[in-house]
Short mmCIF file of C-alpha atoms and ligand atoms in Angstrom, two decimals:
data_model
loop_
_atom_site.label_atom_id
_atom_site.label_comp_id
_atom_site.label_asym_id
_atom_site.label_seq_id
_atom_site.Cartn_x
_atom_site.Cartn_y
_atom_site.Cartn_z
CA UNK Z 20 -38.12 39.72 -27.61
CA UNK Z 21 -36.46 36.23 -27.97
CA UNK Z 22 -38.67 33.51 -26.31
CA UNK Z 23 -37.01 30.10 -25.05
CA UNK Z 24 -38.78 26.73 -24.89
CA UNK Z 25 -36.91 23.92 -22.82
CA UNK Z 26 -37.08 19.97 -24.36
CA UNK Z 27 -35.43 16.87 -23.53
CA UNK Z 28 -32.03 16.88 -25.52
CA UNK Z 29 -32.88 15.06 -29.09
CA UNK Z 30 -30.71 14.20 -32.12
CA UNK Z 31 -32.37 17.04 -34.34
CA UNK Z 32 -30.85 19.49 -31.51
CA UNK Z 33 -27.70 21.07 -33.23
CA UNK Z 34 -24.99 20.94 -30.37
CA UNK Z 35 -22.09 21.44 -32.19
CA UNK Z 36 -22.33 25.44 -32.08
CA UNK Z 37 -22.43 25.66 -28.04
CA UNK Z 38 -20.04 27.63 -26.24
CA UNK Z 39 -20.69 28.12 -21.95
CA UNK Z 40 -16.91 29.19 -21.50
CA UNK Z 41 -16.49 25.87 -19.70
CA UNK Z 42 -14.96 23.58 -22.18
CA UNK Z 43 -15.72 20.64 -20.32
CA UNK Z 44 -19.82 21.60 -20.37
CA UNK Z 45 -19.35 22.12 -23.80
CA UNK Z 46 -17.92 18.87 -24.98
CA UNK Z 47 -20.08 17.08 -22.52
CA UNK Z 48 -22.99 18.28 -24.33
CA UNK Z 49 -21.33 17.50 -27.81
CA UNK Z 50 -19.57 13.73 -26.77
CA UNK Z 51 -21.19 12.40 -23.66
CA UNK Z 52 -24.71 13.66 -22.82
CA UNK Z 53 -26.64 10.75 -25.31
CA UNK Z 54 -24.31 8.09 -24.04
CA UNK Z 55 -25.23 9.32 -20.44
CA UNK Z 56 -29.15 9.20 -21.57
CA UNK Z 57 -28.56 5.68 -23.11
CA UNK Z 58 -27.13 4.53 -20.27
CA UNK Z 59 -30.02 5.75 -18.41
CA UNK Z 60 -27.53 7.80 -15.55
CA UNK Z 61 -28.93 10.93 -16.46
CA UNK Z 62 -31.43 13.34 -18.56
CA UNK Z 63 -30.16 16.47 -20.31
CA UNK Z 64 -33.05 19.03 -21.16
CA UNK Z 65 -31.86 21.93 -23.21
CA UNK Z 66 -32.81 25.14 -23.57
CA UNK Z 67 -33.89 26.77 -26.83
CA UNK Z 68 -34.10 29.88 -28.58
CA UNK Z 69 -36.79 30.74 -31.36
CA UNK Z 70 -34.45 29.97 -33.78
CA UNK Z 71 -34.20 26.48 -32.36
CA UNK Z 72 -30.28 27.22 -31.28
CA UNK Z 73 -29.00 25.48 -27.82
CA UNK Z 74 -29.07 28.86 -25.33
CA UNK Z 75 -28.40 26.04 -22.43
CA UNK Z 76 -28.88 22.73 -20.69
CA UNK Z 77 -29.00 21.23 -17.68
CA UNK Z 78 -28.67 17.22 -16.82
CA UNK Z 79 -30.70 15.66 -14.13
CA UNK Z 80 -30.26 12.37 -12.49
CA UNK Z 81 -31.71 10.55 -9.30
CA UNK Z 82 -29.12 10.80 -5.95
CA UNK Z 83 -29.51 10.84 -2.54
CA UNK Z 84 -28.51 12.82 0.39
CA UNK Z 85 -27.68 12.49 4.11
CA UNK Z 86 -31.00 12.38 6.63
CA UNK Z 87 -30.11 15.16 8.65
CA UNK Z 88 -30.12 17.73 5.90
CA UNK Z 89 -33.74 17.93 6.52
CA UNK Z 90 -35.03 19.67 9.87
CA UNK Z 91 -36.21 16.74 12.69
CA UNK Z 92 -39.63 17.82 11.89
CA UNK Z 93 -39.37 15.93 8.55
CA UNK Z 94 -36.59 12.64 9.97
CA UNK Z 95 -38.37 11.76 12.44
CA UNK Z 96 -41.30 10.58 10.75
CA UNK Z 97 -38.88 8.88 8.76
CA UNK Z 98 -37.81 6.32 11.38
CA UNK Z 99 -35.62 3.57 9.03
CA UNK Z 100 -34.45 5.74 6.12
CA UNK Z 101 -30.94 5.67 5.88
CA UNK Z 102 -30.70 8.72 3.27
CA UNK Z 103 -33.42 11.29 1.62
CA UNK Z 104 -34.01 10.91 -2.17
CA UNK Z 105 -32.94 14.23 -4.14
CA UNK Z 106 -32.62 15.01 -7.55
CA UNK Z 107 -29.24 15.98 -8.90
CA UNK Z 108 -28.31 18.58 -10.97
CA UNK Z 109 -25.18 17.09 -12.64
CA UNK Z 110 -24.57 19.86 -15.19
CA UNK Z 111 -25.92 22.95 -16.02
CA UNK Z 112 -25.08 25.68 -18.54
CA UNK Z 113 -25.88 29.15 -20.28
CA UNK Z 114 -24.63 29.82 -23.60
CA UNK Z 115 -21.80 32.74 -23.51
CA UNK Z 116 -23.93 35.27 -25.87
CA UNK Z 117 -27.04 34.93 -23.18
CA UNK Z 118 -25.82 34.59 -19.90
CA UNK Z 119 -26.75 37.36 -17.51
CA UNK Z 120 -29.73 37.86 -18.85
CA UNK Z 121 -31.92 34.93 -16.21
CA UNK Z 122 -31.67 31.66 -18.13
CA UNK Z 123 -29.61 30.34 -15.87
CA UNK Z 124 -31.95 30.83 -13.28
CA UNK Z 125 -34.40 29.85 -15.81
CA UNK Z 126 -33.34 26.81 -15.94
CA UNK Z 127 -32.88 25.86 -12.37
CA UNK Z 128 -36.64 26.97 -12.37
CA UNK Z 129 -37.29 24.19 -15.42
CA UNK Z 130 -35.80 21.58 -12.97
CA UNK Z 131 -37.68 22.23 -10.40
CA UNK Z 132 -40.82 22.02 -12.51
CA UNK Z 133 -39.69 19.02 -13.89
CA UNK Z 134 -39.06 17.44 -10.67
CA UNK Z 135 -42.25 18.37 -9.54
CA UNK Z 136 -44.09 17.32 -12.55
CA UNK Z 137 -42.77 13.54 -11.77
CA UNK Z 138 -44.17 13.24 -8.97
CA UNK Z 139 -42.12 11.26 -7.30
CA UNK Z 140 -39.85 11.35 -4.05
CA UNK Z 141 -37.08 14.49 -4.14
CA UNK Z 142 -36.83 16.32 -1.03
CA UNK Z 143 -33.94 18.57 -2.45
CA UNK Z 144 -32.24 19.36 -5.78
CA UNK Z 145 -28.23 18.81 -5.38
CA UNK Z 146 -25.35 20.57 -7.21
CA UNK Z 147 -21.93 20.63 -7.69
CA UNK Z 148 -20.63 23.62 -7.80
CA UNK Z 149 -17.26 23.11 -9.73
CA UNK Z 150 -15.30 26.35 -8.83
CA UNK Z 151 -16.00 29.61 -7.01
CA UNK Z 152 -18.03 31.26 -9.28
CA UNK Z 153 -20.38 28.46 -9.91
CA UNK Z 154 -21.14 28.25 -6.00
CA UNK Z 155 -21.80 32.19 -5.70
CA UNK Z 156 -24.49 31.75 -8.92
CA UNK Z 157 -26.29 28.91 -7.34
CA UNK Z 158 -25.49 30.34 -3.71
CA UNK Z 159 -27.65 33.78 -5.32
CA UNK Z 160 -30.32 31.11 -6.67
CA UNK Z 161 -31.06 29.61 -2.95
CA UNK Z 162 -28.99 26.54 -2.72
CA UNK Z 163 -27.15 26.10 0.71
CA UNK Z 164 -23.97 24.53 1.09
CA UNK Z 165 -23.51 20.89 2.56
CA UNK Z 166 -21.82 20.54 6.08
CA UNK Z 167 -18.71 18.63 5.48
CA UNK Z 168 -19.00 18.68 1.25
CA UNK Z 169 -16.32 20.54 -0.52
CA UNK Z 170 -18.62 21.32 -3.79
CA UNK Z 171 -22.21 19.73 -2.93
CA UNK Z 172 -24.59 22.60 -2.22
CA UNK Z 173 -28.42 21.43 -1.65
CA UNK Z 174 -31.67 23.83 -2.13
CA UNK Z 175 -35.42 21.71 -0.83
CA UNK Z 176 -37.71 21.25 -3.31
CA UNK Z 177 -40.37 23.06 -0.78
CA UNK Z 178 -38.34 26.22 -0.42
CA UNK Z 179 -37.18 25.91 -4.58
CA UNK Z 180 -41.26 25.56 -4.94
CA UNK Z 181 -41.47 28.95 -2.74
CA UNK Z 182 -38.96 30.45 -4.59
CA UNK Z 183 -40.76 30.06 -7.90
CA UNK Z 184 -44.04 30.81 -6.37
CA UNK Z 185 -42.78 34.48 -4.59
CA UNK Z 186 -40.89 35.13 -8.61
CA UNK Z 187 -44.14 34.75 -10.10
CA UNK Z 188 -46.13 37.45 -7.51
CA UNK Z 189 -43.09 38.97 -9.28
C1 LIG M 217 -23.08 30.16 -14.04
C2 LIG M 217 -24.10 30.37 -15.20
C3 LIG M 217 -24.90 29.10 -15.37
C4 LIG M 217 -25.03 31.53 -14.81
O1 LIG M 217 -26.02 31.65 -15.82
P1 LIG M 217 -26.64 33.09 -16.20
O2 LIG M 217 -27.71 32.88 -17.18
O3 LIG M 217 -25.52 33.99 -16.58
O4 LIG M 217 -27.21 33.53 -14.78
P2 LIG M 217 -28.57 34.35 -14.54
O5 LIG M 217 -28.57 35.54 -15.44
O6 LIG M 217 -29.72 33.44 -14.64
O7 LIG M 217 -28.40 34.79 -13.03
C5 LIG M 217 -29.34 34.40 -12.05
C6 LIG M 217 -28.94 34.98 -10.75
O8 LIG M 217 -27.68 34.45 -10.36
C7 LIG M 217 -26.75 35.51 -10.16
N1 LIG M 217 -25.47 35.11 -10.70
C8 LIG M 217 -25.19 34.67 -11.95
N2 LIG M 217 -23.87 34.37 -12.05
C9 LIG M 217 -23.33 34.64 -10.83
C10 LIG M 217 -22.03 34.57 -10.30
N3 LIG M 217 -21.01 34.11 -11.00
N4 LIG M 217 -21.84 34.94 -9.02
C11 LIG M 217 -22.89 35.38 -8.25
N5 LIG M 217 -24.14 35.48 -8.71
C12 LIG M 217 -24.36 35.11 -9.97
C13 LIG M 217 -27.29 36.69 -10.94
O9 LIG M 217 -26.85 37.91 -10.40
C14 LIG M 217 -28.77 36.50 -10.80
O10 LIG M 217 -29.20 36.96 -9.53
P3 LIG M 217 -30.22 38.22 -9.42
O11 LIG M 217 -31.41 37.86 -10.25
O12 LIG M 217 -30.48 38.30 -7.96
O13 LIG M 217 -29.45 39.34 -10.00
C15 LIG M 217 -23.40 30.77 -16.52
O14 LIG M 217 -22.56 31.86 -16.27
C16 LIG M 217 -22.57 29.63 -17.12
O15 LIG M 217 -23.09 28.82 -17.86
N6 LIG M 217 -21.26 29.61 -16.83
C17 LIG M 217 -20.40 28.59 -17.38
C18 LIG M 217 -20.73 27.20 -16.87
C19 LIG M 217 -20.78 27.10 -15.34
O16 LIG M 217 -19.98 27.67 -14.64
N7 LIG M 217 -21.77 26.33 -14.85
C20 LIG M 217 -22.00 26.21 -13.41
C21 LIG M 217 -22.47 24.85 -13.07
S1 LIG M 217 -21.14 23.72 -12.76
#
């Protein structure tokens, strides 16, 4: 069975083979993601098969998101803050030959984990979802849709946490 390791994205990655479906992902990860990373507005962590091929990535960048997307319970301790820190999921995904088969989930499950691991502030992870389809995956994967946001759909990094905790009672 093929194992997969996730890593920050890295020049001895070979990107040039990638193919999602979406064009645009695709020559994001081949033209833009290390100027993105140098310019320090985002992270891309990829995805990696045994044989060290690119199965899928994910970028990851610091946002924030309106205060009363959390319940009152949580804003009203929170008397003079304007917005809620979040992490955002800018792009994310699965090679053609291995979608279907949970790494896309897999990976929302690496941001998490990553996000957690920083330990800093993120009370929700944020996506947009560019077209129907891409709002029904993350829609299956927890994330809730934004009152008022065409695309931005938000899942909190305490229910995400659940999430991962309930999939590994399995
Ligand atoms: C969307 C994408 C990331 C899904 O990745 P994947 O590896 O095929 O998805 P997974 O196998 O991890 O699926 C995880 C869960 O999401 C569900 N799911 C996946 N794609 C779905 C879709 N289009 N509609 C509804 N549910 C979907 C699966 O059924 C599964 O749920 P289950 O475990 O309850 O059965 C992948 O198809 C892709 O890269 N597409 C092209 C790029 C893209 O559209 N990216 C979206 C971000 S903008």
């Amino acid at each position: 069975m093929t194992s997969f390791v996730t890593a920050s994205l890295s020049r001895d990655h070979d990107r040039t083979g990638f193919r999602s479906g979406v064009e645009a992902l695709d020559r994001y990860l081949q033209e833009f993601a290390f100027q993105d990373i140098r310019r320090r507005v985002a992270g891309c962590f990829v995805m990696l098969d045994d044989a060290g091929e690119i199965a899928g990535f994910y970028t990851l960048a610091a946002t924030s998101v309106p205060l009363n997307l959390a319940p009152p319970a949580v804003t009203k301790k929170l008397p003079r803050y304007p917005v809620l820190p979040a992490m955002l999921i800018g792009r994310l995904a699965v090679a053609t030959k291995r979608q279907g088969q949970g790494l896309g989930r897999a990976l929302i499950a690496d941001a998490v984990i990553r996000t957690e691991s920083f330990r800093i502030g993120a009370y929700a992870l944020i996506v947009d979802a560019k077209d129907e389809r891409a709002r029904a995956f993350y829609a299956a994967n927890g994330f809730a849709t934004i009152p008022d946001e065409a695309r931005r759909m938000f899942l909190p990094m305490a229910t995400a946490l659940q999430i991962l905790e309930s999939d590994r009672r399995g």
